[in-house]
Amino acid sequence: MKPKTRLIHGGISEDPATGAVSFPIYQVSTYKQEGVGGHKGFEYSRTGNPTRHALEELIKDIEGGTAGFAFGSGMAAITAVFMLFNSGDHVILTDDVYGGTFRVMTKVLNRVGIDSTFVDTSNLENIQREIRPNTKAIYIESPTNPLLKITDIEAAAKLAKKHHLLTIVDNTFSTPYWQNPLELGADIVLHSATKYIGGHSDVVAGLVVVNSDKLAEDLHFVQNSTGGVLGPQDSWLLIRGIKTLGIRMEETEANTKAIVEFLQNHPKVNKVFYPGLESHPNHEIAKRQARGFGGMVSFDVGSGKNADQILSRIKYFTLAESLGAVESLISVPARMTHASIPAERRAELGITEGLVRISVGIEDVEDLIEDLSQALQ
Ligand SMILES: *Cc1c(COP(=O)(O)O)cnc(C)c1O
């Protein structure tokens, strides 16, 4: 099955009970048993719900794993994955991971004894150097937010295997349409499905796919025990969103390419961050491990004042956090998504006051370029 076909026909694409072509929303908490324990695969909706199950089978197929799991948010998914570890365990993470991931590691999971170290994983030596006797996993985001840094997932997974560590990849920015970390040797792939997978700025959700029966059993145990599951309505919205993921990503890719070209040639733009650029330090790795470069672009306009001017004039790009939807969004990471990171640390990472991040949508690109052009005047 080719990728766009799988998005539509993967998983459980119709209701076996009725033939309904849109998988129904099973708005139900409990299921009648024909005698104690005699159920049809569902007992209680925290443990399993047919609509959530259809979504979980679909994301499993798309990422090419052994089991899928749907959670109430990306952060619930990430937290559940870290609940696979024990007090005293240590994990190595990409230094510019999503702010919420940094927060849960350093303000919540540290309190239950899960230790973390943040390094620039785009250089494997940094990972190697931090591996300790109690290290249990490498957690990678590639590309990262907002500087679009790329880590060689295959090489990192090889290094991890050598040291008996799990490789976990947050694949939110690439989506399973462009990049499949399990095929590159990762053990667990996860998504904030709030972004491209949902794709319409109308649902908050998280998805995880694992590559072994043991991990599937362990993560199902955590999911059922801690209970951060996705409801049936939101599961249905994601199934619906996934059907058009391919055409949305193709359109986004084409728009982004044109916008990057425009920005690169604009005199008021100092630097453009995009893995599709040949000048990107890990462009070759990005090209090898992903089929597309995505719709996230950051560019530096020199100062917070310049960034403010753009924000006040832009029309079609909505000033908002989040990303990955049909509508184009714009933000200033230093004062929005990355505001919770101390200024000193932001400077270290290169997240300047004049850094503007856009999430390219699927509007007509001529309109988007015209809009950026007038805002940059
Ligand atoms: C948004 C995001 C998350 C968190 O997901 P929520 O659905 O907001 O909880 C995690 N990782 C990345 C890369 C994200 O962009």
mmCIF file of C-alpha atoms and ligand atoms in Angstrom:
data_model
loop_
_atom_site.group_PDB
_atom_site.id
_atom_site.type_symbol
_atom_site.label_atom_id
_atom_site.label_comp_id
_atom_site.label_asym_id
_atom_site.label_seq_id
_atom_site.Cartn_x
_atom_site.Cartn_y
_atom_site.Cartn_z
ATOM 1 C CA MET A 1 0.000 0.000 0.000
ATOM 2 C CA LYS A 2 1.375 3.440 -0.884
ATOM 3 C CA PRO A 3 1.391 6.226 1.743
ATOM 4 C CA LYS A 4 -1.738 8.187 0.740
ATOM 5 C CA THR A 5 -3.714 4.958 0.317
ATOM 6 C CA ARG A 6 -2.620 3.796 3.754
ATOM 7 C CA LEU A 7 -3.836 7.037 5.345
ATOM 8 C CA ILE A 8 -7.320 6.208 4.064
ATOM 9 C CA HIS A 9 -7.430 2.401 4.088
ATOM 10 C CA GLY A 10 -5.033 1.615 6.951
ATOM 11 C CA GLY A 11 -6.142 0.537 10.413
ATOM 12 C CA ILE A 12 -9.827 -0.255 10.719
ATOM 13 C CA SER A 13 -11.262 1.932 8.010
ATOM 14 C CA GLU A 14 -14.902 0.926 8.275
ATOM 15 C CA ASP A 15 -17.252 -0.271 10.992
ATOM 16 C CA PRO A 16 -17.424 -4.097 10.889
ATOM 17 C CA ALA A 17 -20.826 -4.011 12.636
ATOM 18 C CA THR A 18 -22.623 -1.787 10.110
ATOM 19 C CA GLY A 19 -20.311 -1.163 7.144
ATOM 20 C CA ALA A 20 -20.333 2.573 7.961
ATOM 21 C CA VAL A 21 -17.524 4.070 5.874
ATOM 22 C CA SER A 22 -16.819 6.760 8.454
ATOM 23 C CA PHE A 23 -15.827 4.838 11.561
ATOM 24 C CA PRO A 24 -18.512 5.662 14.165
ATOM 25 C CA ILE A 25 -18.009 7.598 17.374
ATOM 26 C CA TYR A 26 -18.625 5.026 20.086
ATOM 27 C CA GLN A 27 -19.668 7.440 22.825
ATOM 28 C CA VAL A 28 -19.701 4.802 25.533
ATOM 29 C CA SER A 29 -17.977 4.035 28.815
ATOM 30 C CA THR A 30 -18.894 0.396 29.490
ATOM 31 C CA TYR A 31 -19.908 -2.745 27.554
ATOM 32 C CA LYS A 32 -22.420 -5.508 28.256
ATOM 33 C CA GLN A 33 -20.833 -8.834 29.168
ATOM 34 C CA GLU A 34 -22.450 -12.176 28.268
ATOM 35 C CA GLY A 35 -21.507 -13.715 31.598
ATOM 36 C CA VAL A 36 -18.524 -12.623 33.663
ATOM 37 C CA GLY A 37 -15.539 -11.825 31.446
ATOM 38 C CA GLY A 38 -17.477 -12.800 28.290
ATOM 39 C CA HIS A 39 -17.029 -9.551 26.341
ATOM 40 C CA LYS A 40 -16.402 -8.713 22.676
ATOM 41 C CA GLY A 41 -12.982 -7.156 23.210
ATOM 42 C CA PHE A 42 -14.137 -4.086 25.115
ATOM 43 C CA GLU A 43 -14.939 -3.881 28.842
ATOM 44 C CA TYR A 44 -14.441 -0.275 29.878
ATOM 45 C CA SER A 45 -13.408 2.702 27.734
ATOM 46 C CA ARG A 46 -10.302 3.676 29.682
ATOM 47 C CA THR A 47 -8.944 0.214 28.854
ATOM 48 C CA GLY A 48 -10.238 0.263 25.290
ATOM 49 C CA ASN A 49 -12.827 2.093 23.175
ATOM 50 C CA PRO A 50 -13.703 1.058 19.592
ATOM 51 C CA THR A 51 -13.191 4.548 18.076
ATOM 52 C CA ARG A 52 -9.923 5.051 19.918
ATOM 53 C CA HIS A 53 -8.923 1.517 18.897
ATOM 54 C CA ALA A 54 -9.606 2.322 15.226
ATOM 55 C CA LEU A 55 -7.341 5.379 15.520
ATOM 56 C CA GLU A 56 -4.667 3.388 17.356
ATOM 57 C CA GLU A 57 -4.676 0.724 14.631
ATOM 58 C CA LEU A 58 -4.430 3.445 11.982
ATOM 59 C CA ILE A 59 -1.434 5.254 13.511
ATOM 60 C CA LYS A 60 0.223 1.862 14.107
ATOM 61 C CA ASP A 61 -0.090 1.078 10.378
ATOM 62 C CA ILE A 62 1.113 4.510 9.291
ATOM 63 C CA GLU A 63 4.222 4.487 11.497
ATOM 64 C CA GLY A 64 4.880 0.801 10.870
ATOM 65 C CA GLY A 65 4.942 -0.446 14.471
ATOM 66 C CA THR A 66 3.373 -3.234 16.536
ATOM 67 C CA ALA A 67 0.852 -1.135 18.509
ATOM 68 C CA GLY A 68 -0.544 2.385 18.679
ATOM 69 C CA PHE A 69 -1.809 4.405 21.646
ATOM 70 C CA ALA A 70 -3.902 7.562 21.789
ATOM 71 C CA PHE A 71 -3.713 10.060 24.649
ATOM 72 C CA GLY A 72 -5.517 13.225 25.693
ATOM 73 C CA SER A 73 -2.592 15.436 24.609
ATOM 74 C CA GLY A 74 0.952 15.241 23.307
ATOM 75 C CA MET A 75 2.193 15.866 26.840
ATOM 76 C CA ALA A 76 0.044 13.016 28.220
ATOM 77 C CA ALA A 77 1.600 10.749 25.572
ATOM 78 C CA ILE A 78 5.151 11.881 26.418
ATOM 79 C CA THR A 79 4.550 11.496 30.162
ATOM 80 C CA ALA A 80 3.115 7.994 29.680
ATOM 81 C CA VAL A 81 6.214 7.006 27.683
ATOM 82 C CA PHE A 82 8.483 8.263 30.494
ATOM 83 C CA MET A 83 6.401 6.224 32.958
ATOM 84 C CA LEU A 84 8.016 3.162 31.335
ATOM 85 C CA PHE A 85 11.109 4.116 33.356
ATOM 86 C CA ASN A 86 11.872 3.806 37.051
ATOM 87 C CA SER A 87 13.126 6.096 39.755
ATOM 88 C CA GLY A 88 16.915 6.286 39.392
ATOM 89 C CA ASP A 89 16.847 5.982 35.589
ATOM 90 C CA HIS A 90 18.461 8.588 33.372
ATOM 91 C CA VAL A 91 17.528 9.775 29.866
ATOM 92 C CA ILE A 92 19.376 11.946 27.348
ATOM 93 C CA LEU A 93 17.262 14.433 25.396
ATOM 94 C CA THR A 94 17.721 16.869 22.520
ATOM 95 C CA ASP A 95 18.566 20.268 24.038
ATOM 96 C CA ASP A 96 15.915 22.287 22.223
ATOM 97 C CA VAL A 97 13.031 19.880 22.780
ATOM 98 C CA TYR A 98 9.491 21.201 22.966
ATOM 99 C CA GLY A 99 9.178 23.494 26.019
ATOM 100 C CA GLY A 100 6.549 21.265 27.638
ATOM 101 C CA THR A 101 8.878 18.270 27.382
ATOM 102 C CA PHE A 102 11.675 20.272 29.043
ATOM 103 C CA ARG A 103 9.222 21.322 31.777
ATOM 104 C CA VAL A 104 7.841 17.853 32.511
ATOM 105 C CA MET A 105 11.370 16.428 32.729
ATOM 106 C CA THR A 106 12.816 19.164 34.930
ATOM 107 C CA LYS A 107 9.826 20.084 37.114
ATOM 108 C CA VAL A 108 7.690 16.931 37.360
ATOM 109 C CA LEU A 109 9.501 13.713 36.457
ATOM 110 C CA ASN A 110 12.656 14.817 38.306
ATOM 111 C CA ARG A 111 10.521 14.731 41.476
ATOM 112 C CA VAL A 112 9.892 11.014 40.985
ATOM 113 C CA GLY A 113 13.573 10.341 40.391
ATOM 114 C CA ILE A 114 13.811 10.313 36.584
ATOM 115 C CA ASP A 115 16.994 12.178 35.747
ATOM 116 C CA SER A 116 17.580 13.950 32.453
ATOM 117 C CA THR A 117 20.443 15.533 30.513
ATOM 118 C CA PHE A 118 19.893 17.839 27.529
ATOM 119 C CA VAL A 119 22.466 17.869 24.735
ATOM 120 C CA ASP A 120 22.706 18.914 21.109
ATOM 121 C CA THR A 121 21.880 15.484 19.660
ATOM 122 C CA SER A 122 22.669 16.679 16.132
ATOM 123 C CA ASN A 123 26.249 15.825 17.151
ATOM 124 C CA LEU A 124 26.346 12.147 18.237
ATOM 125 C CA GLU A 125 29.482 12.655 20.325
ATOM 126 C CA ASN A 126 27.400 14.756 22.711
ATOM 127 C CA ILE A 127 25.106 11.773 23.279
ATOM 128 C CA GLN A 128 27.973 9.320 23.648
ATOM 129 C CA ARG A 129 29.619 11.534 26.272
ATOM 130 C CA GLU A 130 26.534 11.602 28.520
ATOM 131 C CA ILE A 131 25.761 7.876 28.593
ATOM 132 C CA ARG A 132 25.935 6.686 32.212
ATOM 133 C CA PRO A 133 25.422 3.242 33.788
ATOM 134 C CA ASN A 134 21.808 4.215 34.634
ATOM 135 C CA THR A 135 20.980 5.769 31.233
ATOM 136 C CA LYS A 136 17.954 4.053 29.728
ATOM 137 C CA ALA A 137 16.961 6.070 26.674
ATOM 138 C CA ILE A 138 17.778 8.691 24.085
ATOM 139 C CA TYR A 139 14.917 11.059 23.301
ATOM 140 C CA ILE A 140 15.167 12.916 20.014
ATOM 141 C CA GLU A 141 13.259 15.663 18.297
ATOM 142 C CA SER A 142 14.171 16.097 14.630
ATOM 143 C CA PRO A 143 13.636 18.655 13.222
ATOM 144 C CA THR A 144 13.607 20.737 16.388
ATOM 145 C CA ASN A 145 11.635 23.772 17.329
ATOM 146 C CA PRO A 146 12.301 26.596 16.462
ATOM 147 C CA LEU A 147 15.788 26.202 14.923
ATOM 148 C CA LEU A 148 14.984 23.123 12.821
ATOM 149 C CA LYS A 149 18.079 21.222 13.904
ATOM 150 C CA ILE A 150 18.395 17.695 12.504
ATOM 151 C CA THR A 151 19.609 14.599 14.331
ATOM 152 C CA ASP A 152 20.699 11.491 12.428
ATOM 153 C CA ILE A 153 18.034 9.158 13.824
ATOM 154 C CA GLU A 154 19.518 5.982 12.342
ATOM 155 C CA ALA A 155 22.983 6.684 13.747
ATOM 156 C CA ALA A 156 21.565 7.677 17.152
ATOM 157 C CA ALA A 157 19.469 4.482 17.265
ATOM 158 C CA LYS A 158 22.559 2.407 16.452
ATOM 159 C CA LEU A 159 24.475 4.073 19.260
ATOM 160 C CA ALA A 160 21.520 3.493 21.585
ATOM 161 C CA LYS A 161 21.301 -0.216 20.692
ATOM 162 C CA LYS A 162 24.997 -0.668 21.374
ATOM 163 C CA HIS A 163 24.395 0.611 24.921
ATOM 164 C CA HIS A 164 21.021 -1.178 25.369
ATOM 165 C CA LEU A 165 19.100 2.094 25.431
ATOM 166 C CA LEU A 166 15.699 2.806 23.931
ATOM 167 C CA THR A 167 15.451 5.386 21.170
ATOM 168 C CA ILE A 168 12.378 7.596 21.409
ATOM 169 C CA VAL A 169 11.532 10.111 18.677
ATOM 170 C CA ASP A 170 9.069 12.998 18.831
ATOM 171 C CA ASN A 171 7.998 13.011 15.169
ATOM 172 C CA THR A 172 5.501 15.886 15.449
ATOM 173 C CA PHE A 173 7.288 18.234 13.019
ATOM 174 C CA SER A 174 7.884 15.691 10.250
ATOM 175 C CA THR A 175 4.667 13.701 10.560
ATOM 176 C CA PRO A 176 4.473 9.996 9.625
ATOM 177 C CA TYR A 177 3.854 11.094 6.037
ATOM 178 C CA TRP A 178 7.456 12.331 5.668
ATOM 179 C CA GLN A 179 9.420 10.419 8.276
ATOM 180 C CA ASN A 180 9.086 7.021 9.985
ATOM 181 C CA PRO A 181 11.571 6.769 12.869
ATOM 182 C CA LEU A 182 10.774 3.100 13.599
ATOM 183 C CA GLU A 183 12.086 2.221 10.131
ATOM 184 C CA LEU A 184 15.278 4.083 11.050
ATOM 185 C CA GLY A 185 15.739 1.900 14.133
ATOM 186 C CA ALA A 186 13.873 3.850 16.831
ATOM 187 C CA ASP A 187 11.825 1.898 19.394
ATOM 188 C CA ILE A 188 9.119 4.425 20.148
ATOM 189 C CA VAL A 189 7.709 7.239 18.013
ATOM 190 C CA LEU A 190 5.305 9.820 19.381
ATOM 191 C CA HIS A 191 3.323 12.800 18.176
ATOM 192 C CA SER A 192 1.524 15.818 19.390
ATOM 193 C CA ALA A 193 -1.448 14.988 17.135
ATOM 194 C CA THR A 194 -2.711 18.462 17.997
ATOM 195 C CA LYS A 195 -0.488 19.655 15.160
ATOM 196 C CA TYR A 196 -0.284 18.185 11.627
ATOM 197 C CA ILE A 197 -2.106 14.911 12.310
ATOM 198 C CA GLY A 198 -5.284 16.658 13.483
ATOM 199 C CA GLY A 199 -4.393 19.467 11.120
ATOM 200 C CA HIS A 200 -7.344 21.803 11.666
ATOM 201 C CA SER A 201 -6.639 23.533 15.013
ATOM 202 C CA ASP A 202 -9.625 21.807 16.596
ATOM 203 C CA VAL A 203 -8.291 18.992 18.776
ATOM 204 C CA VAL A 204 -5.610 18.398 21.429
ATOM 205 C CA ALA A 205 -4.243 14.847 21.324
ATOM 206 C CA GLY A 206 -1.147 12.656 21.516
ATOM 207 C CA LEU A 207 -0.194 9.419 19.733
ATOM 208 C CA VAL A 208 2.490 6.809 20.400
ATOM 209 C CA VAL A 209 3.619 3.813 18.327
ATOM 210 C CA VAL A 210 6.030 1.161 19.619
ATOM 211 C CA ASN A 211 8.052 -1.479 17.787
ATOM 212 C CA SER A 212 7.776 -4.534 20.052
ATOM 213 C CA ASP A 213 5.146 -6.625 21.809
ATOM 214 C CA LYS A 214 6.907 -6.074 25.125
ATOM 215 C CA LEU A 215 6.793 -2.266 24.784
ATOM 216 C CA ALA A 216 3.175 -2.544 23.612
ATOM 217 C CA GLU A 217 2.230 -4.516 26.710
ATOM 218 C CA ASP A 218 4.127 -2.167 29.025
ATOM 219 C CA LEU A 219 2.727 1.014 27.499
ATOM 220 C CA HIS A 220 -0.816 -0.347 27.485
ATOM 221 C CA PHE A 221 -0.362 -1.093 31.175
ATOM 222 C CA VAL A 222 0.729 2.531 31.791
ATOM 223 C CA GLN A 223 -2.061 3.939 29.610
ATOM 224 C CA ASN A 224 -4.721 1.911 31.395
ATOM 225 C CA SER A 225 -3.209 2.543 34.836
ATOM 226 C CA THR A 226 -2.705 6.296 34.549
ATOM 227 C CA GLY A 227 -5.737 6.886 32.329
ATOM 228 C CA GLY A 228 -4.780 9.854 30.135
ATOM 229 C CA VAL A 229 -6.744 8.440 27.197
ATOM 230 C CA LEU A 230 -8.198 10.262 24.202
ATOM 231 C CA GLY A 231 -12.010 10.445 24.061
ATOM 232 C CA PRO A 232 -14.028 8.964 21.174
ATOM 233 C CA GLN A 233 -15.009 12.332 19.614
ATOM 234 C CA ASP A 234 -11.404 13.493 19.447
ATOM 235 C CA SER A 235 -10.292 10.060 18.187
ATOM 236 C CA TRP A 236 -12.781 10.424 15.348
ATOM 237 C CA LEU A 237 -11.475 13.913 14.524
ATOM 238 C CA LEU A 238 -7.949 12.509 14.222
ATOM 239 C CA ILE A 239 -9.079 9.658 11.943
ATOM 240 C CA ARG A 240 -10.741 12.283 9.796
ATOM 241 C CA GLY A 241 -7.634 14.504 9.854
ATOM 242 C CA ILE A 242 -5.324 11.629 8.906
ATOM 243 C CA LYS A 243 -7.281 10.952 5.697
ATOM 244 C CA THR A 244 -6.007 14.255 4.249
ATOM 245 C CA LEU A 245 -2.573 14.283 5.917
ATOM 246 C CA GLY A 246 -0.858 13.378 2.634
ATOM 247 C CA ILE A 247 -2.407 16.079 0.470
ATOM 248 C CA ARG A 248 -2.023 18.636 3.249
ATOM 249 C CA MET A 249 1.669 17.832 3.638
ATOM 250 C CA GLU A 250 2.313 17.901 -0.122
ATOM 251 C CA GLU A 251 0.641 21.305 -0.389
ATOM 252 C CA THR A 252 2.448 22.616 2.704
ATOM 253 C CA GLU A 253 5.764 21.433 1.289
ATOM 254 C CA ALA A 254 5.245 23.249 -2.007
ATOM 255 C CA ASN A 255 4.139 26.470 -0.287
ATOM 256 C CA THR A 256 7.061 26.305 2.143
ATOM 257 C CA LYS A 257 9.596 25.878 -0.635
ATOM 258 C CA ALA A 258 8.363 29.051 -2.334
ATOM 259 C CA ILE A 259 8.267 31.007 0.935
ATOM 260 C CA VAL A 260 11.788 29.926 1.909
ATOM 261 C CA GLU A 261 13.048 31.113 -1.453
ATOM 262 C CA PHE A 262 11.314 34.456 -0.969
ATOM 263 C CA LEU A 263 12.724 34.892 2.554
ATOM 264 C CA GLN A 264 16.237 33.962 1.497
ATOM 265 C CA ASN A 265 16.256 36.703 -1.101
ATOM 266 C CA HIS A 266 14.745 39.360 1.152
ATOM 267 C CA PRO A 267 17.178 42.080 2.318
ATOM 268 C CA LYS A 268 15.536 42.432 5.766
ATOM 269 C CA VAL A 269 15.901 38.727 6.573
ATOM 270 C CA ASN A 270 19.274 37.830 8.099
ATOM 271 C CA LYS A 271 19.052 34.083 8.255
ATOM 272 C CA VAL A 272 16.554 31.388 7.319
ATOM 273 C CA PHE A 273 16.364 28.111 9.219
ATOM 274 C CA TYR A 274 14.955 25.265 7.125
ATOM 275 C CA PRO A 275 16.255 21.693 6.690
ATOM 276 C CA GLY A 276 15.396 21.792 2.984
ATOM 277 C CA LEU A 277 18.099 24.406 2.372
ATOM 278 C CA GLU A 278 21.368 23.031 1.052
ATOM 279 C CA SER A 279 23.111 25.444 3.423
ATOM 280 C CA HIS A 280 21.455 23.742 6.444
ATOM 281 C CA PRO A 281 24.283 21.964 8.332
ATOM 282 C CA ASN A 282 22.480 18.596 8.282
ATOM 283 C CA HIS A 283 20.624 18.943 4.995
ATOM 284 C CA GLU A 284 22.018 15.648 3.667
ATOM 285 C CA ILE A 285 20.826 13.736 6.743
ATOM 286 C CA ALA A 286 17.395 15.377 6.519
ATOM 287 C CA LYS A 287 17.173 14.338 2.875
ATOM 288 C CA ARG A 288 18.192 10.766 3.674
ATOM 289 C CA GLN A 289 15.892 10.135 6.627
ATOM 290 C CA ALA A 290 12.771 12.035 5.545
ATOM 291 C CA ARG A 291 10.787 12.258 2.319
ATOM 292 C CA GLY A 292 9.924 15.917 2.882
ATOM 293 C CA PHE A 293 11.218 18.825 4.965
ATOM 294 C CA GLY A 294 7.931 20.017 6.449
ATOM 295 C CA GLY A 295 6.231 23.362 6.807
ATOM 296 C CA MET A 296 8.110 24.914 9.717
ATOM 297 C CA VAL A 297 10.481 27.767 8.959
ATOM 298 C CA SER A 298 12.243 30.220 11.261
ATOM 299 C CA PHE A 299 13.965 33.403 10.179
ATOM 300 C CA ASP A 300 15.865 36.144 11.926
ATOM 301 C CA VAL A 301 14.885 39.753 11.346
ATOM 302 C CA GLY A 302 17.560 41.269 13.592
ATOM 303 C CA SER A 303 15.610 42.568 16.587
ATOM 304 C CA GLY A 304 12.512 42.185 18.721
ATOM 305 C CA LYS A 305 11.330 45.523 17.336
ATOM 306 C CA ASN A 306 11.510 44.297 13.754
ATOM 307 C CA ALA A 307 9.699 41.122 14.751
ATOM 308 C CA ASP A 308 6.974 43.209 16.418
ATOM 309 C CA GLN A 309 6.509 45.261 13.287
ATOM 310 C CA ILE A 310 5.952 42.151 11.207
ATOM 311 C CA LEU A 311 3.455 40.773 13.704
ATOM 312 C CA SER A 312 1.484 44.009 13.759
ATOM 313 C CA ARG A 313 1.209 44.157 9.962
ATOM 314 C CA ILE A 314 0.730 40.524 8.946
ATOM 315 C CA LYS A 315 -2.794 39.568 7.828
ATOM 316 C CA TYR A 316 -3.035 35.949 6.709
ATOM 317 C CA PHE A 317 -0.590 34.466 9.201
ATOM 318 C CA THR A 318 -2.408 34.149 12.517
ATOM 319 C CA LEU A 319 -0.400 35.184 15.566
ATOM 320 C CA ALA A 320 -0.712 32.067 17.699
ATOM 321 C CA GLU A 321 1.169 29.282 19.411
ATOM 322 C CA SER A 322 0.876 25.792 17.943
ATOM 323 C CA LEU A 323 1.558 24.740 14.365
ATOM 324 C CA GLY A 324 0.719 22.269 11.650
ATOM 325 C CA ALA A 325 -2.780 23.344 10.700
ATOM 326 C CA VAL A 326 -4.374 24.316 7.382
ATOM 327 C CA GLU A 327 -4.052 28.007 8.301
ATOM 328 C CA SER A 328 -0.639 29.652 8.401
ATOM 329 C CA LEU A 329 0.545 30.708 11.845
ATOM 330 C CA ILE A 330 3.281 33.055 13.011
ATOM 331 C CA SER A 331 5.011 33.434 16.359
ATOM 332 C CA VAL A 332 8.034 34.879 18.133
ATOM 333 C CA PRO A 333 9.454 31.898 20.044
ATOM 334 C CA ALA A 334 11.511 33.980 22.530
ATOM 335 C CA ARG A 335 8.351 35.602 23.882
ATOM 336 C CA MET A 336 5.797 32.858 23.254
ATOM 337 C CA THR A 337 6.514 29.109 23.020
ATOM 338 C CA HIS A 338 9.989 29.461 24.558
ATOM 339 C CA ALA A 339 9.258 32.213 27.080
ATOM 340 C CA SER A 340 9.504 29.729 29.979
ATOM 341 C CA ILE A 341 13.143 28.970 29.076
ATOM 342 C CA PRO A 342 15.516 31.323 30.963
ATOM 343 C CA ALA A 343 16.866 34.174 28.748
ATOM 344 C CA GLU A 344 20.438 32.993 29.226
ATOM 345 C CA ARG A 345 19.598 29.489 28.063
ATOM 346 C CA ARG A 346 17.631 30.893 25.102
ATOM 347 C CA ALA A 347 20.672 32.898 24.029
ATOM 348 C CA GLU A 348 22.832 29.769 24.310
ATOM 349 C CA LEU A 349 20.433 27.914 22.036
ATOM 350 C CA GLY A 350 20.317 30.760 19.520
ATOM 351 C CA ILE A 351 16.664 31.668 20.052
ATOM 352 C CA THR A 352 17.048 35.426 19.560
ATOM 353 C CA GLU A 353 14.475 38.192 20.106
ATOM 354 C CA GLY A 354 14.325 38.725 16.354
ATOM 355 C CA LEU A 355 13.612 35.107 15.523
ATOM 356 C CA VAL A 356 10.237 34.664 13.841
ATOM 357 C CA ARG A 357 8.727 31.220 13.338
ATOM 358 C CA ILE A 358 6.081 30.402 10.781
ATOM 359 C CA SER A 359 3.976 27.324 10.274
ATOM 360 C CA VAL A 360 3.031 27.342 6.619
ATOM 361 C CA GLY A 361 -0.566 26.427 5.856
ATOM 362 C CA ILE A 362 -2.286 25.487 2.642
ATOM 363 C CA GLU A 363 -3.605 28.880 1.533
ATOM 364 C CA ASP A 364 -2.585 30.102 -1.953
ATOM 365 C CA VAL A 365 1.119 30.763 -1.688
ATOM 366 C CA GLU A 366 0.892 33.992 -3.725
ATOM 367 C CA ASP A 367 -1.237 35.467 -0.934
ATOM 368 C CA LEU A 368 1.160 34.286 1.752
ATOM 369 C CA ILE A 369 4.200 35.746 0.001
ATOM 370 C CA GLU A 370 2.435 39.024 -0.691
ATOM 371 C CA ASP A 371 1.481 39.200 2.980
ATOM 372 C CA LEU A 372 5.042 38.536 4.192
ATOM 373 C CA SER A 373 6.336 41.034 1.674
ATOM 374 C CA GLN A 374 4.135 43.902 2.904
ATOM 375 C CA ALA A 375 4.823 43.019 6.562
ATOM 376 C CA LEU A 376 8.601 43.095 5.956
ATOM 377 C CA GLN A 377 8.531 46.491 4.181
HETATM 378 C C1 LIG B 1 2.907 20.725 20.804
HETATM 379 C C2 LIG B 1 4.034 19.780 20.949
HETATM 380 C C3 LIG B 1 4.083 18.851 22.004
HETATM 381 C C4 LIG B 1 3.024 18.817 23.094
HETATM 382 O O1 LIG B 1 1.795 18.424 22.589
HETATM 383 P P1 LIG B 1 0.377 18.893 23.191
HETATM 384 O O2 LIG B 1 -0.582 18.219 22.293
HETATM 385 O O3 LIG B 1 0.342 20.373 23.129
HETATM 386 O O4 LIG B 1 0.312 18.394 24.588
HETATM 387 C C5 LIG B 1 5.141 17.974 22.045
HETATM 388 N N1 LIG B 1 6.112 17.990 21.113
HETATM 389 C C6 LIG B 1 6.113 18.870 20.091
HETATM 390 C C7 LIG B 1 7.218 18.851 19.100
HETATM 391 C C8 LIG B 1 5.079 19.793 19.978
HETATM 392 O O5 LIG B 1 5.085 20.675 18.969
#
